[in-house]
Amino acid sequence: MAITRSKPSSKASNNKSEPDTFTPTPAQILPASVSNPPKLFVLPKDTSTEARIVTLNNPANSNPSRYLFCPEKGFYEFTKIAAPKKTPRSWLITSSQSRDGVFKTPDSEECTAQETDKRRTPTTDGETTISDGYITSSPDLFVATPLDILFLILPALSPQSPKQALNEHFLSMEDHLDVLTTASRRLKHLLRDVRLEAMISKRMEAFCDSVDAGDEKMYRLSVKKLLSILVQKAERMIKNGLPVSMEDKFIRPALEVPVMSVKREESRISIVSATVSESTEAQETTATPSSTSSDSQATAASPSLFTPPEISHLLRLRTALTYLFSSYIPAPLHKPLKDLLSSSNSPSFTPLDTHLAHLAKLRAEATVLRSLSDNISRKRGFEDEDEKAAEREEKKLRKEEEDKKRKMETRGAKMLKKVDTSGMKKLSAFFTRVPAKGK
Amino acid sequence: MLEARLEQANLLKKVVDAIKDLVQDCNFDCNDSGIALQAMDNSHVALVSMMLKSESFSPFRCDRNIALGINLGSLTKVLRCAQNEDILTLKAEDAPDVVNLVFESAETDRISEYDIKLMDIDQEHLGIPETEYAATITMPSAEFQRICRDLSALSESVSIECSKEGVKFNCQGDIGSGSIHLRQHTNVDKPELNVEIDLTEPVSLTFSLKYLVNFCKASGLSNQVKLCLSNEVPLLVEYALASNSYLRFYLAPKIGDEE
């Protein structure tokens, strides 16, 4: 009990002291919280003054999304970094002057400066400004990262439905842009800037076939060029390894070699026979089964046996490509790209496929073996039997819970259950449902 | 972090007592304006809406919007451990597993503390617009309770008719029928006995008495009760609490096939 009481109170004293340390007037009252708190952005350095946040269609699913556009540097997309739900956090935003170097980190300095700039203008009439220190309850941080303009033009060049063949005709840049601007009016507005048009035409050359028709250049999407660009991007993405969460989800489990050795002597023999193709190392250990230590070595060694580095590299590459496809490439283009990818040789995934197939086979064998040894130890080890038992257990639990609930019910509640509600409409017929407040 | 200190545990005890038969589990939504609760009964014909404004507490502190999913049966058990005059403090962390209740007795320096485990409750929330009702009746809550109790002995449902002459509670049962007539009435000495009728057009609606009797359990919270009626719209029964807090009940009218 002492813990629950003391913890909040210490936090409370912390919070209260914050405005005191950072503001010149100690008796300042914190402003009331607002329903739409300011958001914290980390924006790129040295963007031009014309840079702004625009709403464009997301290239992959054409939902409207926000992008930062700078006429000199191109487009940036926003990545939201949120605190985990179970550990809510807030931002304390202060300017560098009022902070007196207490929390000085280079990163936060950059973003706070921008935040204060944005906020200073509307709050001139003696209200507290953000530079005096501000606590925002929303813990999200939006980071702007450069986005290849290629992805934004791609929807215009791709066929509208998967069935439709790729557009065979060469079209002028104007025509391509027309397609783009009919889909998004805001882009049309942006395209008035000559610099953007230059940027687009430069980028189009990289992934389109082009021909000169008089004084105009005509373009056609080249799946081959596009794929090579994507592969380059994917290579760059995995150069420093994938993020840990992706690695944990897609790479490690896929390459896991099932543990094949079982303590039982007889069953080990069957393993060796089942995996004859495996290395000599395993056979050596089975040849000297007398000591227990060698046993454990065999188990430890077997998982690492079969993952050559180029296989994991290929798998990472493929994961990165899948990620690029799903988040940036319009759906109608997926099929031609994937077809080309499977037939191309530059990154050839055949070794990976054979390896994965091999692993799948091993896994199947391992499960067969395991159920075999289960049979020996428990006699009645059929899986359906297990399932049935679990189901029964669950039913019983549910029934007990219901019984408990019924017992907890008050007399009044039981009485109300008996009330004849015929002719009474449900309240949801009168009042509109409100979606659960997003949290 | 939530910390709400209530001068008298009595208030929360009465509120919970009044609604625990209608609602078994519900979310207490806490934000910086106070603690709110909205829940429907099992058959979704009645709705409870409670608002305890932050001014009802001293002090009140809530840094983050939290939903405390509480089983009202459990809450009743814990609140029974509090004396009516105890000072009650509700506490919860920002992402809480439990809600902490502290009861302090001013007289004896006894401090008792309880934790209730919270649950995740998925309940739908209805948006209730501010409505102009055709008839608004303000009367002593004890009077309303008596009417409902008396008539429930005769019948399952009561029709409430409001006209220029006054308000008539009327019921038809197997053993006979009964009706109670109230007129506008002002008592200078005891304003809590006033009956006020504010009418823009006559209304006549039928309601389930068992539910009304249930709503009347809140009578101890306020001297006066407000009934708001419009044709074909749920009845609103409001018990006003101190500092703009309230406990409201909504009940769907019985329409058509009456037996």
XYZ file of C-alpha atoms in Angstrom:
698
model
C 0.000 0.000 0.000
C 2.773 2.349 0.853
C 4.016 2.155 -2.699
C 0.802 3.200 -4.369
C 0.479 6.126 -2.060
C 3.977 7.404 -2.300
C 4.530 7.048 -6.025
C 1.907 9.468 -7.278
C 2.750 12.070 -4.691
C 6.395 12.182 -5.691
C 5.363 12.581 -9.304
C 3.018 15.337 -8.332
C 5.733 17.316 -6.655
C 7.918 16.919 -9.727
C 5.297 18.243 -12.058
C 4.516 21.157 -9.919
C 8.107 22.220 -9.645
C 8.672 22.313 -13.379
C 7.041 25.622 -14.224
C 8.774 27.157 -11.231
C 12.252 26.318 -12.381
C 11.779 27.379 -15.948
C 9.769 30.546 -15.707
C 10.775 33.793 -14.076
C 7.481 34.197 -12.203
C 7.116 31.381 -9.714
C 3.390 31.830 -9.154
C 2.478 31.111 -12.748
C -0.700 29.191 -13.318
C -0.539 26.437 -15.863
C -2.967 27.060 -18.723
C -5.871 24.686 -19.047
C -5.325 21.765 -21.354
C -6.630 22.141 -24.870
C -8.494 19.547 -26.866
C -6.180 19.856 -29.848
C -2.701 20.185 -28.427
C 0.143 21.422 -30.613
C 2.015 18.661 -32.371
C 5.748 18.275 -32.301
C 7.556 18.038 -35.618
C 11.162 17.424 -36.490
C 11.586 19.188 -39.815
C 14.581 19.113 -42.127
C 17.152 21.848 -41.815
C 17.413 24.719 -44.312
C 14.091 24.231 -46.035
C 13.090 27.231 -48.061
C 10.592 29.681 -46.687
C 8.013 28.432 -49.172
C 8.013 24.990 -47.653
C 4.589 23.890 -46.492
C 2.621 20.869 -45.423
C 0.330 19.593 -48.167
C -2.244 16.858 -48.468
C -1.571 14.505 -51.357
C -2.781 11.066 -52.231
C -0.710 8.294 -50.789
C 0.890 6.516 -53.763
C 0.151 3.006 -52.515
C -3.504 3.303 -51.525
C -4.382 6.823 -52.739
C -5.685 7.858 -49.346
C -5.024 11.513 -48.652
C -1.929 11.876 -46.473
C 0.191 14.763 -45.306
C 3.528 15.551 -46.831
C 5.984 18.352 -46.377
C 6.844 20.050 -49.634
C 9.842 22.257 -50.153
C 10.235 23.640 -53.687
C 13.999 23.320 -53.461
C 14.437 19.986 -51.775
C 11.369 18.028 -52.779
C 8.919 16.040 -50.725
C 9.136 14.709 -47.208
C 6.805 12.206 -45.620
C 5.937 12.161 -41.938
C 6.646 9.257 -39.688
C 4.777 9.277 -36.403
C 6.697 8.064 -33.402
C 4.286 7.338 -30.604
C 4.828 6.295 -27.046
C 3.565 2.843 -26.153
C 0.016 2.917 -24.831
C 0.900 1.441 -21.495
C 3.487 4.083 -20.628
C 1.935 7.430 -21.447
C 4.345 10.325 -21.892
C 4.229 14.026 -22.438
C 6.526 16.588 -23.970
C 7.954 19.458 -22.027
C 8.823 22.108 -24.582
C 11.005 25.031 -23.611
C 13.074 27.477 -25.566
C 16.828 27.581 -25.208
C 16.839 30.876 -23.293
C 14.386 29.979 -20.623
C 15.848 26.568 -20.119
C 19.277 27.642 -18.851
C 20.885 24.583 -20.260
C 19.114 22.103 -18.059
C 17.799 19.738 -20.709
C 20.036 20.745 -23.553
C 20.229 18.165 -26.285
C 20.944 19.142 -29.872
C 17.887 17.355 -31.251
C 15.322 18.887 -29.007
C 16.811 22.282 -29.567
C 16.172 22.163 -33.245
C 12.560 21.185 -32.936
C 11.723 23.483 -30.091
C 13.052 26.399 -32.030
C 10.676 25.670 -34.865
C 7.811 25.067 -32.527
C 8.285 28.396 -30.842
C 8.596 30.212 -34.136
C 5.295 28.808 -35.283
C 3.536 29.591 -32.069
C 4.888 32.976 -31.254
C 2.756 34.999 -33.599
C -0.740 34.147 -32.357
C 0.053 34.487 -28.661
C 1.228 38.018 -28.278
C -1.340 39.407 -25.891
C 0.358 38.536 -22.632
C -0.602 34.898 -22.659
C 1.931 32.280 -21.863
C 3.908 31.429 -24.948
C 5.392 28.093 -25.729
C 8.827 29.511 -25.133
C 7.945 29.898 -21.459
C 7.679 26.173 -21.207
C 4.780 24.118 -22.387
C 3.611 20.657 -21.557
C 1.707 18.882 -24.267
C -0.095 15.718 -23.372
C 0.209 14.123 -26.783
C 3.428 12.153 -26.841
C 3.653 11.831 -30.614
C 6.635 13.045 -32.532
C 6.393 13.554 -36.271
C 9.640 13.176 -38.159
C 9.891 14.363 -41.737
C 11.966 12.066 -43.914
C 12.787 12.624 -47.578
C 10.439 10.927 -50.029
C 11.492 10.133 -53.564
C 9.314 12.146 -55.911
C 9.233 9.050 -58.106
C 6.674 7.454 -55.816
C 4.321 10.397 -56.127
C 4.385 10.361 -59.935
C 4.114 6.626 -60.198
C 0.294 6.411 -59.840
C -0.086 8.506 -62.980
C 2.045 6.159 -65.014
C 0.666 2.889 -63.738
C -2.406 1.190 -65.244
C -5.634 1.887 -63.375
C -6.542 -1.725 -62.668
C -4.481 -4.901 -62.411
C -6.192 -6.343 -65.495
C -5.353 -3.453 -67.728
C -2.075 -3.899 -69.535
C 0.738 -1.460 -68.979
C 0.332 1.678 -70.942
C 2.195 1.067 -74.154
C 1.992 4.566 -75.492
C 4.575 7.201 -75.103
C 3.004 10.316 -73.718
C 4.359 13.753 -73.192
C 5.165 14.895 -69.712
C 2.186 17.249 -69.809
C -0.205 14.383 -70.416
C 1.239 12.353 -67.566
C 0.968 15.296 -65.246
C -2.608 15.860 -66.339
C -3.507 12.406 -65.094
C -1.813 13.195 -61.821
C -3.475 16.536 -61.306
C -6.964 15.314 -62.064
C -6.539 12.920 -59.164
C -5.260 15.566 -56.801
C -6.087 19.229 -57.171
C -3.511 20.299 -54.661
C -0.745 18.842 -56.722
C -1.934 20.984 -59.601
C -1.458 23.971 -57.403
C 2.035 22.882 -56.496
C 2.920 22.204 -60.117
C 2.742 25.892 -60.876
C 6.231 25.982 -59.451
C 8.704 25.502 -62.282
C 11.289 23.976 -59.986
C 9.003 21.074 -59.140
C 8.360 20.390 -62.791
C 12.087 20.293 -63.443
C 12.501 17.913 -60.548
C 9.808 15.639 -61.884
C 11.146 15.522 -65.422
C 14.612 14.728 -64.122
C 13.265 11.899 -62.019
C 11.077 10.583 -64.849
C 14.106 9.951 -66.979
C 15.368 7.558 -64.353
C 12.490 5.126 -64.541
C 10.900 5.753 -67.949
C 11.756 4.983 -71.525
C 11.797 8.190 -73.443
C 11.787 9.223 -77.087
C 12.223 12.614 -78.641
C 9.229 13.719 -80.670
C 10.144 16.996 -82.227
C 10.904 19.461 -79.524
C 9.071 17.450 -76.878
C 10.182 14.435 -74.937
C 7.771 11.523 -74.584
C 7.812 9.099 -71.694
C 6.620 5.576 -70.998
C 6.954 3.681 -67.745
C 9.692 1.060 -67.844
C 9.075 -1.673 -65.322
C 12.645 -2.841 -65.690
C 14.127 0.516 -64.802
C 11.691 0.936 -61.961
C 12.604 -2.439 -60.555
C 16.307 -1.709 -60.668
C 15.701 1.530 -58.784
C 13.631 -0.309 -56.207
C 16.304 -2.965 -55.783
C 18.858 -0.232 -55.278
C 16.652 1.341 -52.654
C 16.141 -1.988 -50.938
C 19.876 -2.659 -50.959
C 20.450 0.692 -49.318
C 17.740 -0.039 -46.785
C 19.384 -3.253 -45.616
C 22.963 -2.021 -45.776
C 22.909 -1.248 -42.078
C 20.555 -4.104 -41.287
C 16.797 -3.952 -40.953
C 15.138 -2.444 -37.888
C 15.071 -4.853 -34.961
C 11.306 -5.313 -35.027
C 11.356 -6.283 -38.709
C 14.330 -8.542 -38.131
C 12.481 -10.291 -35.299
C 9.299 -10.707 -37.263
C 10.413 -11.582 -40.759
C 14.019 -12.717 -40.788
C 14.822 -14.735 -37.707
C 11.724 -16.974 -37.531
C 11.890 -17.660 -41.253
C 15.448 -18.888 -41.043
C 15.121 -20.834 -37.827
C 16.337 -24.392 -38.193
C 14.151 -26.740 -36.170
C 15.906 -28.416 -33.278
C 16.031 -32.016 -34.279
C 17.769 -33.889 -31.539
C 15.706 -35.529 -28.855
C 17.096 -36.992 -25.673
C 15.827 -40.484 -26.379
C 18.422 -42.764 -27.897
C 16.163 -44.540 -30.368
C 14.649 -41.382 -31.649
C 18.049 -39.892 -32.323
C 18.806 -42.670 -34.693
C 15.657 -41.895 -36.559
C 16.699 -38.260 -36.825
C 19.985 -39.139 -38.386
C 18.248 -41.293 -40.897
C 15.754 -38.602 -41.598
C 18.369 -35.959 -42.208
C 21.056 -37.891 -43.956
C 21.893 -34.929 -46.044
C 22.994 -32.987 -43.017
C 26.591 -32.286 -42.210
C 29.192 -34.685 -40.967
C 29.444 -32.810 -37.718
C 26.106 -34.142 -36.593
C 27.075 -37.644 -37.520
C 30.253 -37.387 -35.515
C 28.398 -36.501 -32.391
C 25.989 -39.340 -32.834
C 28.920 -41.680 -33.203
C 29.987 -40.897 -29.651
C 26.732 -40.817 -27.758
C 28.276 -41.833 -24.429
C 28.881 -38.403 -22.944
C 26.033 -36.054 -22.292
C 28.046 -32.977 -23.071
C 28.464 -33.883 -26.709
C 24.735 -34.326 -26.836
C 24.082 -30.753 -25.950
C 26.707 -29.642 -28.418
C 24.857 -31.325 -31.208
C 21.676 -29.458 -30.369
C 23.476 -26.179 -30.137
C 25.345 -26.642 -33.359
C 22.510 -27.776 -35.564
C 20.526 -24.520 -35.790
C 23.511 -22.503 -36.942
C 24.474 -25.094 -39.527
C 22.449 -23.925 -42.459
C 22.189 -20.198 -42.763
C 24.840 -18.908 -45.108
C 25.124 -15.121 -44.970
C 24.015 -14.658 -48.570
C 20.722 -16.401 -47.780
C 19.893 -14.038 -44.945
C 20.976 -11.151 -47.135
C 18.579 -12.292 -49.839
C 15.764 -12.700 -47.372
C 16.391 -9.214 -46.006
C 16.412 -7.859 -49.534
C 13.130 -9.531 -50.277
C 11.587 -8.265 -47.045
C 12.745 -4.751 -47.856
C 11.274 -5.012 -51.358
C 7.974 -6.281 -50.017
C 7.903 -3.359 -47.646
C 8.586 -0.900 -50.460
C 5.903 -2.509 -52.601
C 3.250 -2.421 -49.959
C 3.881 1.098 -48.755
C 4.761 3.018 -51.894
C 3.836 1.187 -55.076
C 0.274 1.297 -56.452
C -1.370 -2.120 -56.442
C -1.760 -2.502 -60.258
C 2.011 -2.382 -60.612
C 2.694 -5.164 -58.116
C 2.135 -8.025 -60.517
C 4.347 -6.894 -63.421
C 7.067 -5.957 -60.958
C 6.898 -9.278 -59.176
C 6.879 -11.209 -62.433
C 9.928 -9.362 -63.580
C 11.600 -9.856 -60.228
C 11.104 -13.623 -60.281
C 12.485 -13.893 -63.800
C 15.370 -11.479 -63.423
C 18.859 -12.504 -62.455
C 20.310 -9.402 -60.881
C 18.995 -10.313 -57.469
C 18.178 -13.967 -58.001
C 16.081 -15.390 -55.213
C 16.358 -19.022 -56.279
C 18.921 -20.000 -53.596
C 16.682 -18.418 -50.986
C 13.609 -20.245 -52.263
C 15.357 -23.606 -52.255
C 16.694 -22.919 -48.781
C 13.250 -21.967 -47.465
C 11.719 -25.034 -49.073
C 14.381 -27.152 -47.416
C 13.651 -25.528 -44.064
C 9.942 -26.140 -44.485
C 10.678 -29.808 -45.134
C 12.859 -30.020 -42.055
C 10.178 -28.371 -39.978
C 7.576 -30.815 -41.183
C 9.897 -33.683 -40.300
C 10.532 -32.207 -36.876
C 6.838 -31.987 -36.119
C 6.359 -35.560 -37.227
C 9.197 -36.642 -34.963
C 7.890 -34.638 -32.075
C 4.435 -36.127 -32.267
C 6.093 -39.528 -32.512
C 8.005 -38.998 -29.291
C 4.884 -37.525 -27.723
C 3.137 -40.756 -28.439
C 5.775 -42.714 -26.652
C 5.711 -40.624 -23.539
C 1.995 -40.024 -23.151
C 0.336 -42.870 -24.972
C -2.772 -40.795 -25.762
C -1.295 -37.844 -27.528
C -3.551 -37.254 -30.472
C -3.901 -33.642 -31.204
C -7.660 -33.618 -31.660
C -8.049 -35.261 -28.302
C -5.984 -32.451 -26.814
C -8.085 -29.902 -28.529
C -11.267 -31.463 -27.322
C -10.000 -31.452 -23.772
C -9.043 -27.823 -24.080
C -12.448 -27.022 -25.476
C -14.170 -28.781 -22.615
C -12.005 -26.917 -20.161
C -12.870 -23.639 -21.796
C -16.581 -24.361 -21.756
C -16.418 -25.217 -18.086
C -14.534 -22.027 -17.320
C -17.039 -19.958 -19.234
C -19.922 -21.562 -17.437
C -18.315 -20.967 -14.076
C -17.757 -17.356 -14.951
C -21.369 -16.914 -15.970
C -22.538 -18.538 -12.775
C -20.353 -16.221 -10.790
C -21.754 -13.248 -12.619
C -25.272 -14.383 -11.951
C -24.557 -14.685 -8.273
C -23.013 -11.222 -8.197
C -26.152 -9.710 -9.681
C -28.239 -7.659 -7.290
C -31.889 -8.327 -6.601
C -32.860 -5.148 -8.351
C -30.999 -6.146 -11.468
C -32.802 -9.471 -11.536
C -36.123 -7.693 -11.197
C -35.298 -5.424 -14.089
C -34.508 -8.414 -16.255
C -38.103 -9.545 -15.899
C -39.529 -6.214 -17.017
C -41.646 -6.460 -20.128
C -39.855 -4.168 -22.567
C -42.133 -4.850 -25.507
C -43.084 -1.659 -27.260
C -40.000 0.067 -25.936
C -37.436 0.981 -28.538
C -33.770 0.712 -27.771
C -32.173 3.987 -26.839
C -29.816 3.717 -29.765
C -32.903 4.341 -31.923
C -33.183 7.804 -30.383
C -29.587 8.806 -29.832
C -26.775 8.433 -32.301
C -23.867 6.244 -31.462
C -20.604 8.013 -30.876
C -17.469 6.129 -31.857
C -15.279 5.332 -28.875
C -13.044 8.254 -28.141
C -9.705 7.619 -29.718
C -7.055 7.032 -27.178
C -2.559 10.510 -12.735
C -5.958 11.050 -11.159
C -6.564 12.354 -7.686
C -10.041 13.396 -6.646
C -10.976 14.208 -3.070
C -14.616 14.150 -2.146
C -15.614 15.805 1.129
C -18.332 13.272 1.788
C -18.126 9.670 0.736
C -21.895 9.727 0.984
C -22.310 11.286 -2.445
C -20.513 8.525 -4.318
C -22.177 5.864 -2.169
C -25.610 7.158 -3.093
C -24.787 7.534 -6.755
C -23.447 4.021 -7.034
C -26.358 2.631 -5.049
C -28.767 4.343 -7.391
C -27.303 2.927 -10.571
C -25.890 -0.448 -9.616
C -29.094 -2.289 -10.442
C -29.268 -0.770 -13.891
C -25.659 -1.200 -14.798
C -23.217 -3.869 -13.693
C -19.921 -2.836 -15.281
C -19.108 0.574 -16.594
C -16.366 3.008 -17.433
C -15.776 6.083 -15.316
C -14.311 8.515 -17.819
C -11.997 10.899 -16.050
C -10.668 14.066 -17.601
C -9.787 17.498 -16.368
C -13.405 18.616 -16.319
C -14.437 15.856 -13.941
C -15.627 12.286 -13.807
C -18.329 11.176 -16.214
C -20.198 7.944 -16.638
C -22.566 6.785 -19.307
C -24.033 3.326 -19.488
C -27.110 1.500 -20.655
C -28.963 -1.264 -18.875
C -28.896 -4.812 -20.206
C -31.907 -4.389 -22.454
C -30.708 -0.999 -23.720
C -33.969 0.803 -22.987
C -32.602 2.894 -20.147
C -29.468 4.968 -19.886
C -27.604 6.441 -16.957
C -25.506 9.528 -17.417
C -23.554 10.869 -14.490
C -21.332 13.903 -14.416
C -19.339 14.822 -11.344
C -17.721 18.128 -12.236
C -14.234 18.829 -11.005
C -15.709 21.562 -8.782
C -17.474 18.871 -6.762
C -14.073 17.706 -5.614
C -11.443 19.553 -3.635
C -8.871 19.199 -4.946
C -9.340 17.552 -8.327
C -6.463 16.613 -10.533
C -6.487 14.585 -13.726
C -3.548 14.889 -16.098
C -4.687 12.470 -18.735
C -8.005 11.146 -19.922
C -8.458 7.773 -18.295
C -11.297 5.313 -18.401
C -11.687 3.386 -15.177
C -13.592 0.218 -15.978
C -15.187 -0.783 -12.695
C -17.603 -3.477 -11.664
C -20.239 -1.632 -9.677
C -20.826 -4.643 -7.449
C -17.194 -4.516 -6.392
C -17.371 -0.776 -5.948
C -20.447 -1.139 -3.728
C -18.621 -3.649 -1.578
C -15.724 -1.284 -1.079
C -17.922 1.779 -0.561
C -19.757 -0.082 2.187
C -16.509 0.124 4.123
C -16.784 3.902 4.157
C -18.727 5.911 6.697
C -21.103 8.485 5.238
C -19.104 11.397 6.617
C -15.705 10.055 5.610
C -13.511 11.997 3.229
C -13.067 9.919 0.108
C -10.097 10.161 -2.235
C -10.033 8.422 -5.598
C -6.618 7.801 -7.114
C -5.373 6.170 -10.259
C -2.183 6.103 -12.287
C -2.070 7.213 -15.921
C -2.330 3.683 -17.285
C -3.960 2.063 -14.310
C -4.561 -1.554 -13.354
C -6.327 -0.580 -10.161
C -8.225 2.335 -8.733
C -7.303 3.297 -5.204
C -9.886 4.537 -2.697
C -8.904 6.138 0.597
C -11.441 6.825 3.328
C -10.415 9.247 6.059
C -12.477 9.794 9.126
C -12.096 13.350 10.381
C -13.185 12.430 13.892
C -11.080 9.409 14.633
C -8.008 9.764 12.400
C -8.767 6.401 10.919
C -7.538 5.934 7.399
C -8.606 2.967 5.339
C -7.433 2.253 1.832
C -8.754 -0.093 -0.833
C -7.733 -1.024 -4.352
C -10.242 -2.252 -6.909
C -8.967 -4.111 -9.929
C -10.029 -2.502 -13.154
C -11.419 -4.197 -16.215
C -11.414 -3.394 -19.903
C -14.983 -2.595 -20.810
C -16.010 -2.148 -24.379
C -19.211 -0.208 -24.332
C -20.915 1.928 -26.866
C -21.272 5.583 -26.171
C -24.361 7.496 -27.252
C -24.273 11.139 -28.145
C -27.158 12.858 -26.383
C -28.012 16.258 -27.805
C -29.301 19.089 -25.647
C -33.011 18.904 -26.364
C -35.841 21.372 -25.888
C -38.527 19.318 -24.206
C -42.238 19.969 -24.625
C -42.833 19.631 -20.908
C -40.546 20.033 -17.927
C -41.845 19.109 -14.481
C -39.909 19.920 -11.345
C -41.176 18.306 -8.179
C -39.973 17.020 -4.829
C -38.044 13.834 -5.446
C -39.789 12.151 -2.525
C -43.141 12.876 -4.170
C -42.044 11.306 -7.437
C -40.746 8.282 -5.594
C -44.055 7.890 -3.772
C -46.047 8.122 -6.976
C -43.940 5.490 -8.698
C -44.017 3.166 -5.718
C -47.767 3.496 -5.201
C -48.649 2.958 -8.823
C -46.225 0.069 -9.277
C -48.397 -1.887 -6.841
C -51.186 -1.737 -9.403
C -49.546 -1.915 -12.781
C -46.450 -2.418 -14.881
C -46.636 0.916 -16.629
C -47.727 4.457 -16.000
C -48.917 7.064 -18.424
C -47.760 10.587 -17.738
C -50.056 13.213 -19.177
C -49.047 16.808 -18.992
C -51.487 19.556 -19.933
C -52.440 23.090 -18.931
C -54.320 21.765 -15.915
C -51.303 19.980 -14.516
C -49.672 16.597 -14.669
C -51.526 13.312 -14.322
C -49.908 9.978 -13.516
C -52.331 7.294 -14.519
C -52.198 3.500 -14.468
C -54.464 0.579 -15.339
C -53.921 -2.783 -13.683
C -55.568 -6.148 -13.158
C -57.020 -5.152 -9.815
C -58.116 -1.716 -10.894
C -56.710 1.635 -11.782
C -55.197 4.661 -10.114
C -54.309 8.179 -10.942
C -52.500 11.029 -9.250
C -52.982 14.645 -10.213
C -50.426 17.336 -9.467
C -50.862 21.050 -10.063
C -48.349 23.833 -10.120
C -47.690 24.739 -6.513
C -45.433 27.223 -4.773
C -44.561 26.948 -1.141
C -42.802 30.081 0.090
C -41.625 28.575 3.358
C -40.396 25.327 1.918
C -39.249 25.867 -1.662
C -38.176 22.218 -1.869
C -41.871 21.295 -1.957
C -42.556 23.372 -5.075
C -44.095 21.794 -8.116
C -43.278 23.621 -11.327
C -44.632 22.755 -14.723
C -43.141 24.332 -17.800
C -45.210 23.419 -20.819
C -44.971 24.335 -24.477
C -47.321 21.644 -25.765
C -49.318 18.887 -24.075
C -47.663 15.461 -23.942
C -48.792 11.981 -23.039
C -46.344 9.101 -22.736
C -46.250 5.662 -21.150
C -43.302 4.276 -19.211
C -42.315 1.118 -17.426
C -42.841 1.613 -13.686
C -40.173 -0.863 -12.634
C -37.548 1.271 -14.315
C -38.947 4.460 -12.818
C -38.956 2.917 -9.349
C -35.341 2.062 -9.975
C -34.468 5.609 -10.969
C -36.077 6.816 -7.749
C -33.293 5.190 -5.772
C -31.425 8.405 -6.499
C -34.003 10.411 -4.508
C -31.596 10.787 -1.613
C -29.221 12.766 -3.785
C -31.429 15.759 -4.340
C -34.579 17.328 -2.904
C -36.024 17.988 -6.297
C -36.261 15.950 -9.433
C -36.777 17.206 -12.956
C -38.802 15.206 -15.488
C -38.452 16.252 -19.095
C -40.879 14.874 -21.668
C -41.532 15.209 -25.365
C -43.718 12.958 -27.456
C -41.925 9.944 -28.908
C -38.675 10.833 -27.171
C -37.064 9.191 -24.136
C -37.997 10.613 -20.754
C -35.236 12.430 -18.915
C -35.172 12.174 -15.128
C -32.575 14.472 -13.676
C -31.272 14.740 -10.144
C -29.202 17.881 -9.889
C -26.207 17.705 -7.570
C -24.105 20.475 -6.089
C -21.810 22.538 -8.353
C -23.508 21.656 -11.642
C -22.950 17.943 -11.293
C -25.865 15.716 -12.112
C -27.233 12.233 -12.323
C -29.544 11.703 -15.306
C -31.632 8.767 -16.358
C -33.182 8.283 -19.767
C -35.983 5.826 -20.430
C -37.508 4.862 -23.743
C -41.287 5.332 -23.840
C -43.675 2.455 -24.468
C -45.117 2.969 -27.895
C -48.045 1.157 -29.527
C -49.123 -2.344 -28.521
C -50.073 -1.934 -24.889
C -51.424 -4.994 -23.160
